Amino acid sequence: MATLAPQAPARARASRRSRHATLVAWGFAAPFLILFLVFMAGPIVASLMMSFTDLTTRDLQTPFNVNFVGFENYAELFADPRFVRSLLNTAVFVIVGVPLTMALALAVALALNTGIAKFRTVFRVGYYAPVVTSIVAIAIVWRFILQPDGLLNGFLGWFGIAGPGWLQSTTWALPSLILMAVWRNIGTLMVIFLAGLQGVPKEHHEAAMVDGANAFQRFGNITIPAMRPTLLFAAVITGIGFLQFFEEPFVMTRGGPLDATLSAAMYTFNQFGFGNYSYASAASYVLFLAIVALSLIQFRLLGKKD
Amino acid sequence: MVAAGAIVAAGAIMLTACGRGDGAAGGPESKGEIDDKPATGTVEIWAMGNEGEVLGELAAKFEEENPDVTIDVTAVPWESAHDRIATAIAGGETPDISMLGTTWVGEFAATGAFEPTPDGLVDEGDFFEGSWNTTVVDDVAYGVPWYVDTRVLYYRTDLAEAAGVEAPTTWEEYKTFAAALKSQGATSGVSLPPGGFDSWQYVAPLAWQQGGDILDSDGETFEFDSPEWQEAFEFYASFFEEGISEPVRLEGGEIEQKFISGEVGSFFSGPYHVSLLREQGGAEFADKFAVAMVPGADTRTSFTGGGNLAVFDDSENRDAAWKFVRWLSQPETQVQWYDISTDLPSVEAAWDDPVFADDPYLSVFGEQLADSKAPPAIPTWAQVSAIVDQELEKVTRGETNVEDALAAVQQQAESIGTGQ
């Protein structure tokens, strides 16, 4: 009894304190939550509803003229060869672009983490520069490089190779844009990987060296497993970024030639521009589902706990 | 990011749209004539691009003449203008006036957000016909043309002289002319986009020049399956087939440079290229190029675009808004406006001013404007024209023939409809 008596108020005090802490926490979270609900969640739900209607520009003032059409927009989307083409282009972009970016960024990060310490800052800046440069400025430079009589073909000319008109060719336009996007995205991933590499305990490497493991064995058995959370994070954000492939075709090719670089995001954007809001919403939901699916797959593959 | 942004924008439209329930059928009606008293109150106007940047300068003069009025100019970038107007209409938060790209009028007029031009505000006959028609949707005019833009032929006079050819007036001459420029070392005798974005602006005039059109006179039936379009596509594609034009799309910035270097012998463009070429080519280039009316078949019709001014139906200060629009479309104002913005006047009378009449370049634009045409003001035009761009590109790349391409355009255009 004697021991219980002082305990009760203590518990009450503790719970009062925790209730207070909870309130403070909500207080801090509230601005974000309100903004999120109003500007993100609301529109996202509204857009989903919209994708089941026939809303176009003409109904903007008179939304009660809008009809519910069920899955008609979705059916129409998949019946449109241009949309299917845009999905395929996006898939190529993701399948080629994501692993390529990750592999190259990891290679650069490893090189920067181990060797050439003297020029480390120079290289870091060099690889990161494309990330901070405006895509429009980049596009102008790359257009010069990729013109039929541009820098790249001039360079190839020295070796007797007649290069194509990169952006004008239905075969080469997409690879050109993938190359550009990979080059642009390496910087972001490099920074993330560098941070990840620095988190790998040195002792593990030292222990493995004592046991006679060579550099490749250490990379495969220590670095990679230790980097798994970093790799997962990188794969997910890069995957999402590449699925939303937009700026490069928008600025460089407008989806051409002959839809060779038309991406799903760009198709959606065009439909919004035509005023087909409901149809475009349906297209963005297809893209949204693709992003969810890709992220789930990546979590499955990379997210396993040892 | 952009996809997410688009979702948000669309969602915002939906959310705000839900609050309105007037369910009005049919367009709004004009609310009566505009008197001649000075304008009062505040007028909010949205203008895009360069116009948005410099309109304030001109508006100050209107404010001097009408001391009780304030003109509030908002500059809107072209890239976001379409979405912004759509969002404003959906949310009922419109300004009093907006500048509109001529090809948007059909789409936005269909929402019922604009007031028809009041009777007697301006005289329709004062404007270039092609330009006035860009304001008309279903026989009702919404707003007035503000400035115009038309395409003429820019060509290298030195190359033409060396080849012994003169500016072409007919299709045959045009072909020979371009081939002759190419023989003088140009890679493209004439630079044309091989299909793709906005190339319909280059091929539609070829159909118009033979009396063909996009819509039948009833304004409801597409006519892409006509012999005129067939001819137009074939003639256009022949420049690539015969190697007179390089199948390379030159963006702004590239075309000037290649024209100055002599790689491009001629090209079609609007008025802004005169000053661009003078600036970039320097003094010694100034006499190496000239402009001429586009070559033609039965007529020498060119494409016309430009900017219109429209007043929103829920404008809170509609009288002053229309007064400002009326003032902007007066010949003297338009001459002043050219001085500020280098936009060409939409009112024919303004062209009598020596600034235009005596200028060897500008006078050609004036002549061309008398024979210029705009695409029909239908809400679905952006979508239909994208198909023309697409099919034309298939033809110039040899992926399909002209009959199949036009059959595809016709079929898809019909399935999209005129949106009316």
XYZ file of C-alpha atoms in Angstrom:
726
model
C 0.000 0.000 0.000
C 2.646 2.367 1.059
C 4.523 1.763 -2.151
C 1.470 2.140 -4.356
C 0.390 5.478 -3.037
C 3.158 7.622 -4.511
C 3.127 5.597 -7.671
C -0.328 6.558 -8.884
C 0.335 10.280 -9.204
C 3.685 9.502 -10.811
C 1.942 7.458 -13.453
C -0.613 10.172 -13.977
C 2.163 12.698 -14.290
C 3.930 10.484 -16.791
C 0.831 10.025 -18.896
C 0.083 13.706 -18.726
C 3.598 14.356 -19.892
C 3.259 11.879 -22.735
C -0.096 13.338 -23.746
C 1.600 16.699 -23.805
C 4.417 15.280 -25.933
C 1.922 13.795 -28.307
C 0.175 17.124 -28.688
C 3.470 18.857 -29.368
C 4.335 16.216 -31.940
C 0.996 16.683 -33.708
C 1.513 20.399 -33.537
C 4.756 20.082 -35.394
C 3.287 17.648 -37.893
C 0.105 19.661 -38.455
C 1.377 22.169 -41.021
C 2.661 19.346 -43.184
C -0.430 17.200 -42.689
C -2.791 20.032 -43.534
C -0.807 20.964 -46.624
C -0.559 17.322 -47.620
C -4.279 16.709 -47.228
C -5.305 19.863 -49.066
C -2.727 19.958 -51.829
C -1.754 16.312 -52.301
C -4.205 13.765 -50.913
C -7.299 15.719 -51.907
C -6.292 16.268 -55.506
C -5.005 12.725 -55.796
C -8.377 11.347 -54.748
C -10.213 13.908 -56.882
C -8.088 12.912 -59.838
C -8.995 9.260 -59.289
C -12.679 10.173 -59.287
C -12.128 12.294 -62.355
C -10.607 9.381 -64.229
C -14.024 7.683 -64.151
C -15.791 10.628 -65.758
C -15.780 12.386 -69.122
C -14.597 15.821 -67.916
C -12.978 18.056 -70.549
C -12.269 21.772 -70.766
C -15.806 22.584 -71.802
C -17.189 21.251 -68.523
C -14.944 23.417 -66.357
C -17.703 25.856 -65.504
C -20.506 23.370 -65.491
C -19.198 20.291 -63.692
C -22.699 18.884 -63.262
C -22.770 18.121 -66.950
C -19.997 15.610 -66.335
C -20.991 11.975 -66.690
C -19.746 8.905 -64.896
C -18.252 6.573 -67.485
C -16.736 3.799 -65.377
C -13.614 2.303 -66.840
C -14.211 3.702 -70.310
C -11.171 6.014 -70.159
C -8.953 3.134 -69.133
C -10.292 0.925 -71.903
C -9.730 3.725 -74.393
C -6.178 4.233 -73.142
C -5.175 0.664 -73.755
C -6.859 0.742 -77.141
C -4.701 3.726 -78.124
C -1.528 2.491 -79.801
C 0.230 5.727 -78.882
C -0.361 5.154 -75.185
C 0.805 1.553 -75.430
C 3.854 2.796 -77.311
C 4.530 5.365 -74.588
C 4.345 2.638 -71.937
C 6.783 0.479 -73.873
C 9.183 3.398 -74.305
C 8.962 4.104 -70.597
C 9.627 0.448 -69.828
C 12.731 0.455 -72.041
C 13.852 3.605 -70.350
C 13.472 2.098 -66.882
C 14.918 -1.308 -67.725
C 18.001 0.153 -69.394
C 18.342 3.379 -67.462
C 17.995 2.269 -63.854
C 20.613 -0.526 -63.776
C 22.970 1.522 -65.926
C 22.728 4.565 -63.685
C 23.142 2.473 -60.556
C 26.130 0.541 -61.856
C 27.930 3.621 -63.122
C 27.155 5.651 -60.015
C 28.419 2.834 -57.807
C 31.600 2.560 -59.851
C 32.187 6.301 -59.578
C 31.429 6.264 -55.848
C 33.863 3.372 -55.277
C 36.590 5.131 -57.218
C 36.032 8.336 -55.310
C 35.885 6.510 -51.993
C 39.159 4.688 -52.394
C 41.602 6.151 -54.869
C 42.634 9.492 -56.271
C 42.101 11.327 -53.001
C 43.845 14.392 -54.322
C 41.254 15.171 -56.985
C 38.268 13.878 -55.042
C 36.553 17.251 -54.755
C 37.066 18.020 -58.415
C 35.504 14.727 -59.459
C 32.633 15.049 -57.019
C 31.778 18.452 -58.410
C 32.217 17.181 -61.952
C 29.822 14.291 -61.508
C 27.325 16.320 -59.528
C 27.265 19.344 -61.834
C 24.692 17.867 -64.276
C 22.257 17.400 -61.394
C 22.194 21.055 -60.458
C 22.211 22.409 -63.999
C 18.879 23.301 -65.546
C 17.636 20.733 -68.028
C 16.939 23.430 -70.581
C 20.562 24.592 -70.517
C 21.686 20.983 -70.750
C 19.320 20.346 -73.632
C 20.782 23.172 -75.687
C 24.300 21.825 -75.258
C 23.231 18.264 -76.002
C 21.355 19.331 -79.079
C 24.643 20.694 -80.386
C 26.415 17.489 -79.501
C 23.741 15.281 -81.074
C 23.067 17.251 -84.274
C 23.785 15.369 -87.504
C 26.798 17.673 -87.990
C 27.369 18.036 -84.256
C 30.248 17.322 -81.933
C 29.589 13.624 -81.457
C 29.445 12.881 -85.167
C 32.502 15.060 -85.712
C 34.303 12.941 -83.164
C 33.095 9.698 -84.755
C 34.182 11.094 -88.100
C 37.827 10.946 -87.005
C 37.463 7.186 -86.875
C 35.722 7.061 -90.213
C 32.312 6.415 -88.693
C 29.364 8.298 -90.176
C 27.096 8.895 -87.185
C 23.322 9.160 -87.561
C 21.197 12.228 -86.846
C 20.798 11.038 -83.282
C 17.639 12.857 -82.306
C 16.126 12.603 -85.776
C 16.449 8.851 -85.961
C 13.679 6.598 -84.681
C 16.345 4.057 -83.714
C 18.772 6.349 -81.945
C 16.591 9.010 -80.364
C 15.576 6.940 -77.337
C 19.090 5.618 -76.620
C 20.389 9.197 -76.899
C 17.899 10.404 -74.326
C 18.610 7.454 -72.036
C 22.294 8.273 -72.214
C 21.593 11.860 -71.329
C 19.338 10.916 -68.419
C 21.869 8.414 -67.082
C 24.602 11.031 -67.255
C 22.337 13.477 -65.455
C 21.327 11.064 -62.694
C 24.712 9.598 -61.841
C 25.542 12.564 -59.618
C 22.599 12.131 -57.270
C 23.214 8.430 -56.791
C 26.963 8.920 -56.464
C 26.431 11.136 -53.432
C 24.063 8.638 -51.844
C 26.441 5.751 -52.546
C 29.414 7.663 -51.188
C 27.555 8.205 -47.939
C 26.614 4.516 -47.902
C 30.174 3.406 -48.534
C 31.425 5.519 -45.715
C 28.999 3.711 -43.425
C 30.547 0.292 -44.142
C 32.634 -0.572 -41.042
C 36.377 -0.579 -41.804
C 36.919 -3.389 -39.294
C 34.972 -5.817 -41.476
C 37.271 -5.149 -44.387
C 40.335 -5.458 -42.174
C 39.101 -8.737 -40.738
C 38.423 -10.090 -44.213
C 41.872 -9.000 -45.410
C 43.437 -10.873 -42.525
C 41.479 -13.930 -43.685
C 42.961 -13.447 -47.165
C 39.894 -12.135 -49.029
C 40.727 -10.198 -52.185
C 39.126 -6.932 -53.245
C 36.396 -8.605 -55.314
C 35.459 -10.980 -52.522
C 35.324 -8.139 -50.046
C 33.158 -6.101 -52.421
C 30.721 -8.975 -52.934
C 30.576 -10.190 -49.372
C 30.989 -7.071 -47.280
C 30.342 -3.877 -49.224
C 27.248 -5.013 -51.114
C 25.421 -6.605 -48.154
C 26.218 -3.610 -45.960
C 24.971 -1.274 -48.664
C 21.695 -3.123 -49.203
C 19.446 -0.477 -47.597
C 21.237 2.243 -49.576
C 20.902 0.275 -52.801
C 17.204 -0.282 -52.173
C 16.643 3.395 -51.560
C 18.597 4.297 -54.686
C 16.768 1.743 -56.802
C 13.368 2.986 -55.681
C 14.005 6.681 -56.227
C 15.785 6.112 -59.530
C 13.030 3.768 -60.672
C 10.359 6.349 -59.894
C 12.392 9.095 -61.531
C 12.868 7.098 -64.716
C 9.208 6.040 -64.816
C 8.318 9.712 -64.828
C 10.682 10.263 -67.754
C 9.567 13.638 -69.023
C 11.986 16.549 -69.272
C 14.382 14.992 -71.768
C 11.802 14.163 -74.440
C 9.828 17.309 -73.697
C 12.764 19.591 -74.301
C 14.765 17.597 -76.832
C 12.348 15.732 -79.073
C 8.754 16.475 -78.002
C 8.211 12.740 -78.010
C 9.295 12.340 -81.639
C 10.440 11.253 -84.091
C 7.296 9.229 -84.678
C 6.689 8.682 -80.954
C 10.059 6.970 -80.556
C 10.680 8.925 -77.353
C 7.098 9.459 -76.237
C 6.939 8.546 -72.556
C 3.876 7.796 -70.458
C 4.328 11.036 -68.510
C 4.613 12.980 -71.712
C 1.532 11.339 -73.204
C -0.354 12.291 -70.048
C 0.924 15.840 -70.215
C -0.202 16.172 -73.830
C -3.686 14.974 -72.955
C -3.959 17.575 -70.199
C -2.894 20.112 -72.790
C -5.698 18.985 -75.098
C -8.112 19.588 -72.225
C -8.964 15.889 -71.830
C -8.699 16.063 -68.059
C -10.513 12.852 -67.228
C -8.649 10.836 -69.826
C -5.316 12.283 -68.704
C -6.178 11.454 -65.098
C -6.738 7.856 -66.090
C -3.339 7.855 -67.791
C -1.664 9.247 -64.694
C -3.290 6.516 -62.606
C -1.903 3.864 -64.893
C 1.524 5.415 -64.398
C 0.897 5.613 -60.666
C 0.063 1.893 -60.513
C 3.194 1.112 -62.519
C 5.257 3.032 -59.972
C 3.657 1.168 -57.078
C 4.276 -2.165 -58.815
C 7.903 -1.387 -59.598
C 8.585 -0.212 -56.051
C 7.008 -3.372 -54.608
C 9.197 -5.538 -56.825
C 12.274 -3.622 -55.744
C 11.376 -4.011 -52.071
C 10.932 -7.743 -52.648
C 14.279 -8.123 -54.380
C 16.448 -5.854 -52.287
C 14.594 -5.394 -49.047
C 15.154 -8.843 -47.494
C 16.563 -8.749 -44.032
C 19.459 -11.111 -43.448
C 7.411 15.386 -60.735
C 5.544 16.774 -63.665
C 3.074 13.934 -63.662
C 2.470 14.590 -59.990
C 2.059 18.281 -60.719
C -0.434 17.536 -63.428
C -2.419 15.334 -61.088
C -2.468 18.082 -58.503
C -3.551 20.691 -61.008
C -6.302 18.484 -62.331
C -7.378 17.585 -58.844
C -7.590 21.220 -57.924
C -9.848 21.787 -60.880
C -12.096 18.966 -59.769
C -12.261 20.103 -56.144
C -13.060 23.685 -56.898
C -15.400 22.746 -59.689
C -17.565 20.753 -57.280
C -18.640 23.902 -55.489
C -20.424 25.371 -58.485
C -23.822 24.214 -59.496
C -25.255 26.591 -62.027
C -25.251 23.884 -64.697
C -25.769 26.568 -67.310
C -26.461 25.358 -70.790
C -25.241 27.310 -73.792
C -22.865 30.239 -73.845
C -23.202 33.517 -71.985
C -24.706 36.587 -73.582
C -23.238 40.012 -73.984
C -24.483 42.404 -71.344
C -25.120 45.357 -73.577
C -23.168 48.076 -75.322
C -20.150 49.894 -73.991
C -20.450 53.672 -73.663
C -17.766 56.266 -74.381
C -17.326 57.562 -70.819
C -13.862 57.245 -69.321
C -13.090 53.903 -67.753
C -12.991 53.611 -63.962
C -11.951 51.078 -61.356
C -9.372 48.344 -61.587
C -8.928 46.071 -64.574
C -6.889 42.933 -64.170
C -5.327 41.567 -67.347
C -3.223 38.496 -67.988
C -0.736 38.636 -70.817
C 1.790 36.010 -71.880
C 5.396 36.060 -72.883
C 6.913 39.305 -74.068
C 3.489 40.980 -74.142
C 3.139 40.400 -70.417
C 6.528 41.969 -69.804
C 5.937 45.211 -71.664
C 2.177 45.781 -71.603
C 2.508 47.883 -68.446
C 4.251 50.545 -70.483
C 1.334 50.872 -72.869
C -1.262 50.566 -70.117
C 0.235 53.622 -68.421
C -0.923 55.683 -71.399
C -4.464 54.394 -71.031
C -4.362 55.315 -67.363
C -3.316 58.847 -68.306
C -6.326 59.179 -70.581
C -8.632 57.628 -67.994
C -7.439 58.970 -64.637
C -9.816 56.856 -62.534
C -8.712 53.523 -63.913
C -5.937 51.201 -62.790
C -4.688 48.524 -65.152
C -3.205 45.625 -63.314
C -1.010 43.553 -65.669
C 0.003 40.030 -64.727
C 2.714 38.468 -66.855
C 2.077 34.751 -67.381
C 4.673 32.481 -68.978
C 3.353 30.822 -72.148
C 4.194 27.355 -70.805
C 1.802 27.612 -67.888
C -0.773 29.940 -69.431
C -3.137 27.275 -70.736
C -3.349 25.480 -67.389
C -3.642 28.691 -65.507
C -6.601 29.898 -67.527
C -8.280 26.503 -67.238
C -7.765 26.489 -63.473
C -9.048 30.057 -63.177
C -12.193 29.182 -65.119
C -12.820 26.084 -63.024
C -12.279 27.975 -59.805
C -14.288 31.015 -60.869
C -11.290 33.196 -60.036
C -10.691 34.804 -63.375
C -9.130 38.182 -64.129
C -11.114 40.679 -66.185
C -9.222 40.185 -69.439
C -6.888 37.559 -70.753
C -4.746 37.419 -73.793
C -5.384 34.146 -75.625
C -3.348 32.268 -78.183
C -5.538 32.261 -81.300
C -5.764 28.479 -81.298
C -7.164 28.390 -77.757
C -10.260 30.446 -78.395
C -12.390 27.516 -79.498
C -11.492 25.430 -76.489
C -12.045 28.091 -73.866
C -15.096 29.671 -75.491
C -16.763 26.262 -75.211
C -16.609 26.539 -71.430
C -18.825 29.597 -71.525
C -16.295 31.577 -69.520
C -15.998 34.475 -71.970
C -18.435 37.220 -72.770
C -19.270 37.632 -76.459
C -17.914 40.867 -77.886
C -20.546 43.581 -77.257
C -22.328 44.964 -80.335
C -20.725 48.081 -81.697
C -17.541 47.800 -79.627
C -15.362 47.539 -82.689
C -15.982 47.222 -86.394
C -15.272 43.729 -87.618
C -14.257 45.115 -91.011
C -11.328 47.023 -89.491
C -9.446 43.797 -88.818
C -7.729 41.355 -91.134
C -10.333 38.749 -91.974
C -8.183 35.749 -91.087
C -7.386 37.346 -87.795
C -10.967 38.280 -86.912
C -12.066 34.723 -87.646
C -9.849 33.436 -84.856
C -12.247 35.062 -82.369
C -15.362 33.513 -83.857
C -16.795 30.299 -82.448
C -20.178 29.124 -83.750
C -20.780 32.514 -85.378
C -20.206 34.409 -82.119
C -17.123 36.592 -81.632
C -15.353 36.333 -78.290
C -12.969 39.234 -77.818
C -10.927 41.002 -80.480
C -7.636 40.250 -82.246
C -4.812 42.139 -80.548
C -1.789 41.445 -82.692
C -1.123 39.180 -85.618
C 1.591 36.931 -86.759
C 1.857 35.518 -90.231
C 4.437 33.474 -92.077
C 6.388 34.805 -95.025
C 9.323 33.413 -96.951
C 12.767 34.463 -95.715
C 15.453 33.884 -98.321
C 19.115 34.636 -98.989
C 19.259 37.309 -101.656
C 22.954 36.678 -102.377
C 22.385 32.974 -103.029
C 19.304 33.705 -105.136
C 21.214 36.227 -107.189
C 24.151 33.873 -107.708
C 21.729 31.187 -108.871
C 19.851 33.621 -111.075
C 16.440 33.118 -109.458
C 13.911 35.513 -107.999
C 11.484 35.154 -105.122
C 8.917 32.536 -106.209
C 5.235 33.228 -106.721
C 3.983 29.783 -107.735
C 4.592 26.250 -106.532
C 6.703 25.386 -109.579
C 8.845 28.473 -109.124
C 9.130 27.707 -105.435
C 10.497 24.224 -106.134
C 13.004 25.522 -108.686
C 13.930 28.378 -106.395
C 14.689 26.115 -103.437
C 16.639 23.706 -105.638
C 18.654 26.623 -107.031
C 19.554 27.823 -103.522
C 20.675 24.337 -102.686
C 22.896 24.326 -105.749
C 24.621 27.365 -104.199
C 25.845 25.265 -101.299
C 22.893 25.243 -98.912
C 22.140 21.870 -97.321
C 18.446 22.782 -97.366
C 17.153 24.967 -100.170
C 14.201 25.550 -97.906
C 14.098 24.397 -94.307
C 10.838 22.640 -93.451
C 10.063 20.479 -90.423
C 9.729 16.857 -91.581
C 6.512 16.442 -89.605
C 6.215 16.497 -85.861
C 5.246 19.310 -83.541
C 3.336 22.134 -85.245
C 4.290 21.143 -88.770
C 0.588 21.379 -89.693
C 1.221 25.131 -89.811
C 3.431 24.531 -92.841
C 1.239 22.096 -94.718
C -2.256 23.509 -94.096
C -1.546 26.664 -96.162
C -0.714 24.400 -99.128
C -4.219 22.967 -98.949
C -5.763 26.413 -98.454
C -3.915 27.759 -101.483
C -5.843 25.335 -103.710
C -9.195 26.117 -102.126
C -9.116 23.177 -99.730
C -9.920 23.499 -96.057
C -9.836 21.726 -92.737
C -13.577 21.829 -92.174
C -16.384 21.765 -94.706
C -18.451 24.953 -94.972
C -20.916 23.460 -92.469
C -18.132 23.740 -89.898
C -18.661 20.186 -88.700
C -17.135 17.787 -91.211
C -13.393 17.330 -91.551
C -12.072 17.424 -95.094
C -8.666 15.810 -94.844
C -9.697 13.198 -97.393
C -9.950 15.824 -100.153
C -7.754 16.059 -103.280
C -6.407 19.427 -102.034
C -4.934 17.834 -98.927
C -3.597 15.007 -101.022
C -1.787 17.519 -103.254
C -0.574 19.469 -100.235
C 0.938 16.407 -98.552
C 2.509 15.200 -101.781
C 4.015 18.573 -102.621
C 5.349 18.955 -99.096
C 6.890 15.497 -99.008
C 8.467 15.974 -102.450
C 10.946 18.467 -100.972
C 12.383 15.691 -98.841
C 12.124 13.013 -101.508
C 13.995 15.168 -103.993
C 16.606 16.115 -101.442
C 15.857 19.829 -101.644
C 15.211 19.927 -97.910
C 17.175 18.085 -95.301
C 14.790 16.071 -93.092
C 16.025 17.774 -89.955
C 13.882 19.726 -87.594
C 15.518 23.029 -86.709
C 14.420 24.660 -83.495
C 14.512 28.361 -82.803
C 18.131 29.378 -82.321
C 19.400 26.848 -84.839
C 17.576 28.129 -87.854
C 18.957 31.686 -87.651
C 22.448 30.392 -87.268
C 22.171 28.067 -90.267
C 20.509 30.726 -92.373
C 23.312 33.165 -91.629
C 25.966 30.552 -92.384
C 24.259 29.737 -95.677
C 23.360 26.139 -94.798
C 19.693 27.058 -95.034
C 18.745 28.951 -98.158
C 15.204 29.912 -97.141
C 12.592 29.263 -94.489
C 9.140 30.362 -93.415
C 8.683 32.411 -90.298
C 6.929 35.249 -88.565
C 7.965 38.900 -88.210
C 10.239 38.461 -85.207
C 12.936 36.900 -87.360
C 13.703 40.206 -89.077
C 15.171 41.770 -85.951
C 16.702 38.483 -84.815
C 18.593 38.112 -88.078
C 19.719 41.721 -88.072
C 20.987 41.318 -84.544
C 22.752 38.019 -85.040
C 23.969 38.517 -88.572
C 25.395 41.950 -87.946
C 25.531 44.887 -90.325
C 27.020 43.024 -93.293
C 24.269 40.412 -93.236
C 21.432 42.929 -93.274
C 21.352 43.156 -97.093
C 21.877 39.445 -97.674
C 18.316 38.430 -96.906
C 14.835 39.510 -97.848
C 11.267 38.460 -97.224
C 8.591 37.660 -99.763
C 4.980 36.555 -99.714
C 4.621 32.805 -99.610
C 4.471 31.164 -103.039
C 1.062 29.763 -103.872
C -1.269 27.852 -106.158
C -4.656 29.541 -106.757
C -3.967 31.909 -103.883
C -0.884 32.733 -101.831
C -2.506 32.041 -98.491
C -0.272 31.861 -95.446
C -0.828 30.740 -91.902
C -1.859 33.343 -89.365
C -1.618 33.257 -85.615
C -1.248 35.879 -82.961
C -2.918 36.940 -79.774
C -6.506 37.893 -78.994
C -7.981 39.690 -76.030
C -11.045 38.229 -74.376
C -13.106 39.453 -71.448
C -14.316 36.942 -68.894
C -18.017 36.587 -68.332
C -17.711 37.092 -64.570
C -15.502 40.145 -64.865
C -16.327 42.532 -62.020
C -15.445 45.542 -64.100
C -16.607 44.499 -67.534
C -17.267 48.013 -68.876
C -13.744 49.220 -68.150
C -12.321 45.913 -69.401
C -14.019 46.276 -72.776
C -13.000 49.933 -72.942
C -9.393 48.914 -72.500
C -9.725 46.230 -75.170
C -11.326 48.749 -77.522
C -8.500 51.199 -76.871
C -5.888 48.514 -77.538
C -7.437 47.788 -80.913
C -7.375 51.373 -82.154
C -4.928 51.998 -85.000
C -2.895 54.668 -83.146
C -2.549 52.451 -80.073
C -1.489 49.574 -82.256
C 1.278 51.618 -83.869
C 2.514 52.604 -80.414
C 2.299 48.996 -79.353
C 4.488 47.915 -82.251
C 7.058 50.373 -81.012
C 7.014 48.786 -77.566
C 6.557 45.111 -78.380
C 7.241 44.698 -82.139
C 3.857 42.940 -82.358
C 2.147 43.502 -85.688
C -1.186 45.366 -85.711
C -4.375 43.370 -86.236
C -6.170 46.492 -87.503
C -5.626 47.129 -91.202
C -5.657 50.924 -90.869
C -2.570 50.842 -88.645
C -0.617 49.520 -91.621
C -0.983 52.860 -93.410
C 1.442 54.289 -90.900
C 4.865 54.890 -92.482
C 6.459 52.630 -89.861
C 4.912 49.700 -91.718
C 4.139 51.038 -95.168
C 7.692 52.244 -95.854
C 9.584 49.328 -94.362
C 10.652 46.794 -97.026
C 10.258 43.898 -94.593
C 7.157 44.918 -92.674
C 5.218 45.939 -95.779
C 5.500 42.347 -97.018
C 3.869 41.151 -93.815
C 1.086 43.664 -94.368
C 0.469 42.302 -97.853
C 0.618 38.730 -96.646
C -1.872 39.409 -93.862
C -4.489 40.266 -96.433
C -4.212 36.620 -97.553
C -3.744 34.670 -94.364
C -5.839 32.077 -92.698
C -6.123 30.556 -89.245
C -7.253 27.037 -88.364
C -10.898 26.635 -87.320
C -11.681 27.735 -83.770
C -12.807 24.338 -82.530
C -12.030 23.041 -79.031
C -10.384 19.900 -80.332
C -8.019 21.555 -82.800
C -4.866 20.980 -80.727
C -5.640 17.286 -80.669
C -6.587 17.007 -84.335
C -3.557 18.996 -85.474
C -1.268 16.696 -83.489
C -2.509 13.871 -85.707
C -1.750 15.844 -88.856
C 1.788 16.392 -87.483
C 2.157 12.708 -86.765
C 0.897 11.406 -90.109
C 2.866 13.982 -92.079
C 6.009 12.762 -90.362
C 5.178 9.182 -91.357
C 4.907 10.342 -94.958
C 8.167 12.309 -95.017
C 9.938 9.349 -93.438
C 8.508 7.031 -96.062
C 6.677 4.925 -93.480
C 3.366 5.334 -95.186
C 1.938 6.834 -98.348
C -0.097 9.987 -98.643
C -3.467 8.248 -99.163
C -3.095 6.095 -96.078
C -1.815 8.986 -94.002
C -4.716 11.230 -94.891
C -7.204 8.418 -94.435
C -5.770 7.961 -90.943
C -5.971 11.704 -90.224
C -9.556 11.811 -91.443
C -10.607 8.770 -89.464
C -8.978 9.906 -86.230
C -10.181 13.477 -86.633
C -13.719 12.212 -87.069
C -13.455 10.089 -83.975
C -12.168 13.052 -81.960
C -14.865 15.266 -83.431
C -15.121 19.035 -83.487
C -16.096 19.152 -79.828
C -19.166 21.195 -80.570
